[in-house]
Short mmCIF file of C-alpha atoms in Angstrom, two decimals:
data_model
loop_
_atom_site.label_atom_id
_atom_site.label_comp_id
_atom_site.label_asym_id
_atom_site.label_seq_id
_atom_site.Cartn_x
_atom_site.Cartn_y
_atom_site.Cartn_z
CA MET F 1 77.38 157.86 310.57
CA LYS F 2 80.93 158.30 309.44
CA PRO F 3 81.31 158.35 305.63
CA PRO F 4 83.55 155.69 304.13
CA THR F 5 87.00 156.77 303.14
CA LEU F 6 88.17 155.95 299.63
CA LYS F 7 91.59 154.46 299.32
CA PRO F 8 93.74 155.71 296.46
CA PRO F 9 94.59 153.13 293.80
CA VAL F 10 97.74 151.28 294.41
CA SER F 11 100.42 152.18 291.89
CA LEU F 12 102.63 149.59 290.27
CA VAL F 13 105.61 151.76 290.95
CA ALA F 14 104.82 151.71 294.65
CA MET F 15 104.37 147.99 294.54
CA LEU F 16 107.63 147.25 292.72
CA PRO F 17 109.77 146.91 295.87
CA SER F 18 107.37 144.39 297.36
CA LEU F 19 106.72 142.48 294.13
CA ARG F 20 110.23 141.51 293.21
CA GLY F 21 110.67 138.06 291.78
CA ARG F 22 107.20 137.83 290.30
CA SER F 23 106.46 137.50 286.60
CA LEU F 24 105.08 140.33 284.51
CA HIS F 25 101.83 138.57 283.67
CA SER F 26 101.15 137.79 287.34
CA LEU F 27 101.72 141.40 288.23
CA LEU F 28 99.37 142.60 285.50
CA SER F 29 96.75 140.07 286.47
CA ARG F 30 96.80 141.26 290.05
CA ARG F 31 96.69 144.88 288.91
CA LEU F 32 93.70 144.25 286.65
CA LEU F 33 91.91 142.53 289.49
CA HIS F 34 92.15 145.72 291.57
CA VAL F 35 91.50 148.19 288.76
CA LEU F 36 88.48 146.56 287.07
CA PRO F 37 85.20 147.91 288.46
CA PRO F 38 82.99 145.49 290.37
CA THR F 39 80.03 143.90 288.62
CA PRO F 40 76.78 142.46 289.98
CA PHE F 41 78.28 139.02 289.56
CA SER F 42 81.58 139.82 291.25
CA ASP F 43 80.41 138.49 294.62
CA ARG F 44 79.25 135.24 293.04
CA VAL F 45 82.60 134.50 291.37
CA PRO F 46 85.04 132.74 293.66
CA ARG F 47 88.30 134.46 294.44
CA ALA F 48 90.44 131.79 292.85
CA THR F 49 88.45 131.89 289.60
CA ALA F 50 88.77 135.68 289.38
CA VAL F 51 92.49 135.44 289.88
CA ARG F 52 92.79 132.87 287.05
CA LEU F 53 90.73 135.04 284.65
CA ALA F 54 92.78 138.12 285.39
CA ASP F 55 95.93 136.08 285.06
CA GLY F 56 94.91 134.93 281.51
CA VAL F 57 94.07 138.47 280.38
CA GLY F 58 97.36 139.76 281.64
CA ARG F 59 99.27 136.95 279.95
CA SER F 60 97.75 137.71 276.50
CA PHE F 61 98.23 141.46 276.87
CA ALA F 62 101.82 141.06 277.89
CA GLY F 63 102.46 138.65 275.01
CA ARG F 64 101.17 141.15 272.50
CA ARG F 65 103.25 143.94 273.93
CA LEU F 66 106.39 141.84 273.94
CA SER F 67 105.88 140.54 270.38
CA ALA F 68 105.25 144.05 269.09
CA ALA F 69 108.37 145.28 270.78
CA ALA F 70 110.46 142.38 269.46
CA ALA F 71 109.27 142.66 265.73
CA PRO F 72 111.70 144.58 263.50
CA ALA F 73 110.51 147.80 261.92
CA GLU F 74 109.32 147.41 258.26
CA GLN F 75 111.60 149.15 255.78
CA ILE F 76 109.95 151.68 253.43
CA ASP F 77 110.90 151.42 249.71
CA THR F 78 112.06 154.89 248.71
CA ARG F 79 112.86 154.04 245.06
CA PRO F 80 110.97 155.84 242.25
CA PHE F 81 107.61 154.45 241.17
CA PRO F 82 108.84 152.98 237.82
CA LEU F 83 111.60 151.06 239.59
CA ARG F 84 109.31 149.73 242.29
CA TYR F 85 106.67 148.40 239.85
CA TRP F 86 108.73 147.77 236.70
CA LYS F 87 107.36 144.23 236.25
CA SER F 88 103.75 145.38 236.33
CA LEU F 89 104.54 148.29 234.04
CA LEU F 90 106.32 146.00 231.55
CA PHE F 91 103.40 143.57 231.46
CA ALA F 92 100.87 146.41 231.04
CA SER F 93 102.96 147.94 228.22
CA VAL F 94 103.12 144.66 226.30
CA VAL F 95 99.36 144.13 226.64
CA CYS F 96 98.57 147.71 225.59
CA ALA F 97 100.93 147.49 222.58
CA TRP F 98 99.27 144.26 221.47
CA LEU F 99 95.78 145.75 221.83
CA ASN F 100 96.86 148.85 219.90
CA SER F 101 98.27 146.69 217.08
CA LEU F 102 94.90 144.92 216.83
CA ARG F 103 93.14 148.28 216.64
CA VAL F 104 95.50 149.55 213.94
CA SER F 105 95.17 146.33 211.91
CA ASN F 106 91.39 146.48 212.17
CA LYS F 107 91.39 150.11 211.03
CA THR F 108 93.56 149.29 208.01
CA SER F 109 91.31 146.35 207.08
CA THR F 110 88.26 148.60 207.38
CA LEU F 111 89.80 151.19 205.06
CA ARG F 112 90.68 148.49 202.52
CA LYS F 113 87.16 147.08 202.61
CA GLU F 114 85.65 150.54 202.14
CA MET F 115 87.90 151.13 199.13
CA GLU F 116 86.91 147.78 197.62
CA GLU F 117 83.22 148.63 198.08
CA ARG F 118 83.81 151.98 196.36
CA VAL F 119 85.53 150.25 193.44
CA GLU F 120 82.70 147.74 193.17
CA ALA F 121 80.13 150.56 193.18
CA ASP F 122 81.97 152.34 190.34
CA SER F 123 82.05 149.19 188.19
CA PRO F 124 79.36 149.03 185.45
CA THR F 125 79.02 145.24 185.80
CA ASN F 126 79.58 142.45 188.28
CA PRO F 127 80.89 138.90 187.76
CA ASP F 128 77.36 137.47 187.63
CA GLU F 129 76.39 139.76 184.77
CA LEU F 130 79.53 138.80 182.85
CA LEU F 131 78.67 135.12 183.19
CA GLU F 132 75.09 135.79 182.17
CA LEU F 133 76.16 137.73 179.08
CA ARG F 134 78.49 134.93 178.03
CA ALA F 135 75.82 132.28 178.52
CA LEU F 136 73.02 134.17 176.77
CA ASN F 137 74.94 135.22 173.66
CA ASP F 138 77.10 132.06 173.26
CA THR F 139 79.43 133.59 170.68
CA PRO F 140 82.71 132.01 169.50
CA SER F 141 85.92 133.99 169.57
CA SER F 142 86.25 133.96 165.79
CA LYS F 143 83.07 136.01 165.31
CA ILE F 144 84.05 138.65 167.86
CA ALA F 145 87.48 138.94 166.21
CA GLN F 146 85.76 140.10 162.97
CA LEU F 147 85.02 143.56 164.41
CA PRO F 148 88.12 145.28 162.93
CA ALA F 149 87.45 143.76 159.49
CA LEU F 150 83.80 144.82 159.62
CA ALA F 151 84.86 148.33 160.63
CA SER F 152 87.05 148.48 157.53
CA LYS F 153 84.09 147.38 155.42
CA ARG F 154 81.75 150.03 156.89
CA LEU F 155 84.24 152.88 156.42
CA SER F 156 82.41 154.51 153.53
CA ARG F 157 79.04 154.27 155.30
CA TRP F 158 80.28 156.09 158.42
CA GLY F 159 82.22 158.70 156.47
CA ARG F 160 85.36 158.37 158.58
CA ALA F 161 88.86 158.80 157.27
CA SER F 162 90.20 156.05 159.55
CA VAL F 163 88.82 152.75 160.79
CA VAL F 164 90.93 152.82 163.93
CA GLU F 165 88.18 154.38 166.04
CA ALA F 166 84.40 154.06 166.32
CA THR F 167 81.70 155.29 168.70
CA THR F 168 79.69 153.19 171.13
CA PRO F 169 76.58 152.82 168.90
CA GLN F 170 78.76 151.89 165.93
CA LEU F 171 80.61 149.24 167.95
CA LEU F 172 77.33 147.72 169.10
CA GLN F 173 76.15 147.62 165.48
CA LEU F 174 79.39 145.94 164.40
CA LEU F 175 79.14 143.40 167.22
CA GLN F 176 75.57 142.51 166.33
CA GLU F 177 76.55 142.06 162.70
CA ALA F 178 79.54 139.90 163.67
CA VAL F 179 77.46 137.68 165.92
CA GLY F 180 74.92 137.18 163.17
CA GLY F 181 71.90 137.44 165.42
CA GLU F 182 70.24 139.51 168.06
CA LEU F 183 72.39 140.43 171.04
CA ARG F 184 71.05 139.75 174.52
CA GLU F 185 71.43 142.23 177.37
CA VAL F 186 72.66 144.97 175.03
CA TYR F 187 72.22 147.64 177.70
CA VAL F 188 74.97 146.01 179.79
CA LEU F 189 77.36 146.10 176.83
CA GLU F 190 76.43 149.74 176.27
CA ARG F 191 77.24 150.53 179.91
CA MET F 192 80.63 148.85 179.52
CA LEU F 193 81.53 150.78 176.36
CA MET F 194 80.40 154.03 177.97
CA ALA F 195 82.65 153.24 180.95
CA ILE F 196 85.60 152.86 178.55
CA ALA F 197 84.76 156.26 177.07
CA GLU F 198 84.56 157.86 180.53
CA SER F 199 87.92 156.35 181.45
CA LYS F 200 89.41 157.72 178.25
CA VAL F 201 88.09 161.19 179.04
CA ALA F 202 89.39 160.98 182.63
CA ARG F 203 92.90 160.10 181.41
CA GLY F 204 92.90 163.15 179.12
CA GLU F 205 93.02 161.19 175.85
CA VAL F 206 90.11 163.16 174.33
CA ALA F 207 90.36 166.68 172.94
CA ASP F 208 88.99 169.47 175.11
CA PRO F 209 86.04 170.05 175.34
CA PRO F 210 85.10 166.37 175.27
CA PRO F 211 82.08 165.30 173.20
CA PRO F 212 79.13 163.40 174.71
CA ILE F 213 79.99 159.98 176.07
CA LEU F 214 78.19 158.14 173.27
CA ASP F 215 80.16 160.12 170.68
CA VAL F 216 83.61 159.57 172.19
CA PRO F 217 85.72 157.66 169.62
CA LEU F 218 87.02 154.31 170.87
CA ASP F 219 89.83 152.19 169.49
CA VAL F 220 88.18 149.36 167.56
CA ARG F 221 90.87 146.77 168.29
CA MET F 222 91.04 147.72 171.96
CA ALA F 223 87.25 147.51 172.25
CA THR F 224 87.30 144.14 170.48
CA ALA F 225 89.84 142.80 172.98
CA THR F 226 87.75 144.17 175.86
CA LEU F 227 84.58 142.49 174.55
CA MET F 228 86.34 139.14 174.15
CA PHE F 229 84.87 138.02 177.49
CA LEU F 230 81.69 137.21 175.52
CA SER F 231 83.47 134.26 173.91
CA SER F 232 82.09 130.86 174.86
CA GLY F 233 85.56 129.29 174.65
CA SER F 234 87.98 128.55 177.44
CA VAL F 235 89.95 131.19 179.31
CA VAL F 236 93.14 130.50 177.38
CA GLU F 237 91.23 130.69 174.10
CA ARG F 238 89.81 134.11 175.03
CA LEU F 239 93.24 135.41 176.02
CA GLU F 240 94.78 134.09 172.81
CA ALA F 241 92.04 135.83 170.82
CA MET F 242 92.76 139.09 172.66
CA PHE F 243 96.43 138.65 171.83
CA ASP F 244 95.67 137.98 168.15
CA VAL F 245 93.58 141.16 167.92
CA LEU F 246 96.31 143.35 169.42
CA GLN F 247 99.39 141.61 168.02
CA GLN F 248 101.80 142.94 165.46
CA GLN F 249 104.56 141.25 163.51
CA THR F 250 108.06 141.91 164.82
CA GLU F 251 111.27 142.16 162.85
CA ASP F 252 112.37 138.64 163.80
CA GLY F 253 109.01 137.20 162.71
CA ARG F 254 107.66 136.56 166.21
CA ARG F 255 104.18 137.54 167.33
CA ALA F 256 104.05 140.13 170.11
CA VAL F 257 101.93 142.95 171.50
CA SER F 258 103.45 146.38 171.80
CA ALA F 259 104.04 147.51 175.38
CA GLU F 260 102.25 150.76 174.55
CA LYS F 261 98.97 148.83 174.17
CA ILE F 262 99.19 147.10 177.55
CA GLU F 263 98.26 150.12 179.63
CA PRO F 264 95.16 151.08 177.54
CA LEU F 265 94.05 147.43 177.60
CA LEU F 266 94.37 147.25 181.39
CA ALA F 267 92.52 150.56 181.72
CA SER F 268 89.66 149.19 179.60
CA LEU F 269 89.50 145.97 181.63
CA ILE F 270 89.40 147.95 184.87
CA ALA F 271 86.73 150.31 183.58
CA THR F 272 84.46 147.46 182.44
CA GLY F 273 84.68 145.56 185.74
CA GLN F 274 86.58 142.53 184.44
CA VAL F 275 89.20 142.84 187.20
CA PRO F 276 88.16 141.85 190.76
CA PRO F 277 87.89 144.81 193.18
CA GLU F 278 90.31 143.27 195.67
CA LYS F 279 93.04 143.33 192.99
CA GLN F 280 92.52 147.05 192.37
CA VAL F 281 93.19 147.98 196.02
CA GLU F 282 96.56 147.74 197.73
CA VAL F 283 97.81 148.53 201.24
CA ILE F 284 101.14 150.38 201.13
CA ASN F 285 103.51 148.88 203.70
CA GLU F 286 105.65 151.66 205.18
CA GLY F 287 108.33 149.23 206.34
CA LYS F 288 110.23 149.41 209.63
CA ASN F 289 111.31 152.35 211.75
CA GLU F 290 114.80 153.19 213.03
CA LEU F 291 114.48 150.66 215.87
CA GLY F 292 113.54 147.80 213.56
CA PHE F 293 109.84 147.66 214.47
CA GLY F 294 107.23 147.47 211.71
CA ARG F 295 105.22 150.65 211.36
CA ASP F 296 102.08 148.64 210.69
CA TRP F 297 102.08 147.78 214.43
CA TYR F 298 101.33 151.31 215.57
CA ARG F 299 100.33 153.27 212.44
CA VAL F 300 97.41 152.86 210.05
CA GLN F 301 98.85 152.01 206.63
CA PRO F 302 97.68 154.01 203.58
CA VAL F 303 95.27 152.28 201.19
CA VAL F 304 95.50 153.25 197.51
CA ARG F 305 93.62 152.35 194.35
CA LEU F 306 95.87 150.93 191.66
CA THR F 307 95.78 152.21 188.11
CA SER F 308 96.67 150.67 184.79
CA ALA F 309 100.02 152.51 184.84
CA ASP F 310 100.95 150.80 188.11
CA TRP F 311 100.23 147.37 186.66
CA ALA F 312 101.96 148.06 183.36
CA ALA F 313 105.13 148.95 185.26
CA GLN F 314 105.17 145.59 187.08
CA PRO F 315 106.75 142.63 185.25
CA PRO F 316 104.72 139.40 185.19
CA ALA F 317 105.53 137.33 188.28
CA ALA F 318 106.93 133.91 187.52
CA GLU F 319 105.43 130.87 189.20
CA PRO F 320 107.50 129.39 192.06
CA PRO F 321 109.41 126.23 191.12
CA GLY F 322 108.17 122.87 192.31
CA ALA F 323 109.88 120.53 194.73
CA GLU F 324 111.85 118.79 191.98
CA GLU F 325 112.81 122.01 190.23
CA ALA F 326 113.90 123.70 193.47
CA SER F 327 116.65 121.14 194.09
CA GLU F 328 118.23 121.84 190.72
CA PRO F 329 120.25 124.99 190.04
CA VAL F 330 118.03 127.65 188.52
CA THR F 331 119.49 129.75 185.75
CA ALA F 332 118.35 133.31 185.33
CA PRO F 333 115.92 133.60 182.41
CA GLU F 334 116.62 135.94 179.57
CA SER F 335 115.08 139.34 180.19
CA PRO F 336 112.35 139.97 177.61
CA PRO F 337 112.41 143.13 175.55
CA LEU F 338 110.73 146.06 177.27
CA ASP F 339 108.92 147.24 174.14
CA ARG F 340 106.84 144.10 173.49
CA VAL F 341 104.98 141.30 175.27
CA GLU F 342 104.80 137.81 173.83
CA LEU F 343 101.91 135.36 174.13
CA GLU F 344 103.09 133.46 177.21
CA GLN F 345 103.88 136.66 179.08
CA PHE F 346 100.55 138.13 178.00
CA ILE F 347 98.54 135.19 179.36
CA GLN F 348 100.61 134.97 182.53
CA MET F 349 100.19 138.68 183.21
CA LEU F 350 96.40 138.74 182.78
CA GLN F 351 95.46 135.57 184.64
CA GLY F 352 98.18 135.89 187.31
CA ASP F 353 97.82 137.24 190.83
CA VAL F 354 98.44 140.84 189.76
CA VAL F 355 95.51 141.38 187.35
CA CYS F 356 93.51 138.17 187.89
CA ILE F 357 91.16 138.80 184.97
CA TRP F 358 87.65 137.33 185.52
CA GLY F 359 88.85 136.01 188.90
CA GLU F 360 90.84 133.29 187.16
CA CYS F 361 93.71 133.36 189.69
CA HIS F 362 91.37 132.16 192.45
CA LEU F 363 90.34 129.17 190.34
CA ILE F 364 93.98 128.38 189.58
CA HIS F 365 94.87 128.42 193.27
CA GLU F 366 91.89 126.22 194.10
CA ARG F 367 92.86 123.68 191.44
CA LYS F 368 96.42 123.63 192.78
CA ARG F 369 95.13 123.12 196.31
CA GLN F 370 92.89 120.23 195.27
CA LYS F 371 95.76 118.68 193.33
CA LYS F 372 98.07 118.97 196.34
CA ILE F 373 95.49 117.31 198.60
CA ALA F 374 95.07 114.44 196.12
CA GLU F 375 98.85 113.99 195.91
CA GLU F 376 99.15 113.93 199.71
CA ILE F 377 96.40 111.30 199.98
CA ALA F 378 98.06 109.17 197.30
CA GLU F 379 101.45 109.53 198.99
CA SER F 380 99.95 108.54 202.35
CA ALA F 381 98.46 105.45 200.73
CA ARG F 382 101.78 104.49 199.11
CA ASN F 383 103.97 105.31 202.09
CA PRO F 384 101.90 105.35 205.30
CA SER F 385 103.28 106.76 208.55
CA TRP F 386 104.65 104.60 211.36
CA SER F 387 101.44 105.04 213.38
CA THR F 388 99.36 103.79 210.43
CA ARG F 389 101.68 100.83 209.93
CA ALA F 390 101.48 99.98 213.64
CA TRP F 391 97.69 100.19 213.52
CA ASN F 392 97.60 97.92 210.48
CA ALA F 393 99.91 95.43 212.19
CA VAL F 394 97.72 95.23 215.30
CA PHE F 395 94.17 95.72 214.03
CA GLY F 396 94.49 95.18 210.29
CA SER F 397 94.11 97.65 207.43
CA SER F 398 90.31 97.62 207.34
CA GLY F 399 89.94 100.28 210.03
CA THR F 400 92.35 102.88 208.71
CA PRO F 401 90.78 105.71 206.72
CA VAL F 402 93.82 106.01 204.45
CA ALA F 403 93.67 102.40 203.41
CA GLU F 404 89.94 102.57 202.81
CA SER F 405 90.21 105.70 200.68
CA ALA F 406 93.07 104.18 198.69
CA THR F 407 91.61 100.73 198.11
CA ALA F 408 87.88 101.41 197.83
CA PRO F 409 87.93 103.20 194.44
CA ASN F 410 90.17 100.51 192.94
CA ALA F 411 87.91 97.72 194.22
CA ASP F 412 84.79 99.41 192.90
CA ALA F 413 86.41 100.02 189.53
CA ALA F 414 87.53 96.39 189.30
CA SER F 415 84.06 95.05 190.09
CA LEU F 416 82.33 97.18 187.44
CA PRO F 417 82.28 96.20 183.75
CA PRO F 418 84.32 98.35 181.40
CA VAL F 419 82.44 101.35 180.09
CA GLU F 420 83.15 102.88 176.72
CA ARG F 421 83.60 106.62 177.08
CA MET F 422 83.38 109.15 174.32
CA PRO F 423 86.56 111.19 173.99
CA GLN F 424 86.35 114.85 174.87
CA GLU F 425 86.44 117.40 172.11
CA SER F 426 89.69 118.86 173.44
CA SER F 427 91.37 115.42 173.40
CA LEU F 428 90.51 114.67 169.76
CA PRO F 429 93.33 115.34 167.29
CA LYS F 430 92.61 118.44 165.26
CA SER F 431 93.52 118.09 161.61
CA PRO F 432 94.47 121.24 159.74
CA PRO F 433 91.94 122.51 157.21
CA SER F 434 92.40 121.31 153.66
CA THR F 435 93.26 123.61 150.80
CA ALA F 436 89.69 123.33 149.54
CA ASP F 437 88.43 124.96 152.76
CA PHE F 438 90.94 127.82 152.69
CA GLU F 439 91.54 130.70 150.31
CA PRO F 440 94.55 132.91 151.11
CA ALA F 441 94.03 136.66 151.07
CA GLU F 442 96.25 139.53 152.18
CA SER F 443 93.33 141.77 153.19
CA PHE F 444 89.59 141.65 153.65
CA THR F 445 87.92 141.96 150.23
CA GLY F 446 84.34 141.47 151.33
CA ALA F 447 82.05 138.95 152.97
CA ARG F 448 81.70 135.54 151.31
CA GLN F 449 78.91 133.10 151.82
CA GLY F 450 80.03 130.24 154.08
CA TYR F 451 83.52 131.65 154.70
CA VAL F 452 85.10 133.62 157.55
CA PHE F 453 88.06 135.98 157.14
CA LYS F 454 90.59 135.38 159.91
CA LEU F 455 94.19 134.51 160.76
CA GLY F 456 94.25 130.73 161.10
CA PRO F 457 96.76 127.88 161.09
CA MET F 458 97.34 128.26 157.34
CA GLY F 459 97.76 132.02 157.44
CA LEU F 460 95.54 135.01 156.74
CA GLY F 461 92.59 134.36 154.48
CA TYR F 462 89.06 132.96 154.16
CA TYR F 463 88.27 129.78 156.07
CA LYS F 464 85.18 127.69 155.50
CA ASP F 465 82.72 128.24 158.33
#
């Protein structure tokens, strides 16, 4: 049997002369029909169907080749990386700068809080103990102000050549004698006086080597002003009593405190814990850099602990003018003398935002805020907005909260019968003491039964208790 001869595959190049005028996809379909190997189902597929299948495959293949050849080549960006992605880099830089500013601000706040906790830990008392001492002892300012006079009386007993200074045990003895009864929570007062002595030693005001803390001499008048927080009177009354203890008569006859006594007084108030810790800590703002950006955006600001010298160098801040005062031209006030502080400046300095003795500045701000809210509510009731007037015109004034809040108290007050109220003690007119209740005296000559030696409205002398 003669073996079958294999025919070589027909080349497209050889077929080109005989296939002129035919489309490319028809040529490829015919070529695929000859090239594809036979399958078991090749005999079952009709010839026309096979030609159509091969024709479709060739059409798609040719379409892909032609589209790939016709598409333009993609241009490669050869610019540097920052220029190619400058938008993304700018957005990432802004976000990172903002996150870094939050981190720096949080770090500065953490340092400030740690410093405040350290100040609070060094304080011998806290605000709750001060309130408790004031409530338990219930002592008027006039009795505490007798400490310098009692020190003058006990001069011979203590064997001192001067009554300007006294030790901690001696001051406690004087205070108990001035109060006229047993002192409550004496150990807290002893801690406070010992803190004043430690502060005095730390500032170098005691001869070297320093004596024991209980034997450190303290200024009697300065200690009296520091212990004036025990007074059961109002804040202004306590501050006026402190001023009276430290005051001296000036050449023009005006009462004033020497500027040299302000720094020791502030140091004593700081040492005894009568100044809030947040007022003793300050964050130093380093300002802006050469480009005009604040350094607090990218650098942790230093946190320092203020001293009495820092406060004494600051003038008392004046309160901002109100709405009516701001419209008028403001004249520059006369600069006060640098060597003395008068009563108004003294009170403003101690209860202002700088020192904020006993936390009084927070109460002042809260009262101002409540007053502003009440004024806004009253103004809204007198002159409602256009939306409120439109609501009242359509639905009536019964549904508006402003109208209800403005009219309800007046209606309730009108429906109730008049109630007789007792006048407050502060609103009663105070008549000056008669001459029978006052005996003038230039100095303290000794205790008298039923009389108190003090500087009152009729001058220095003995007033009937």
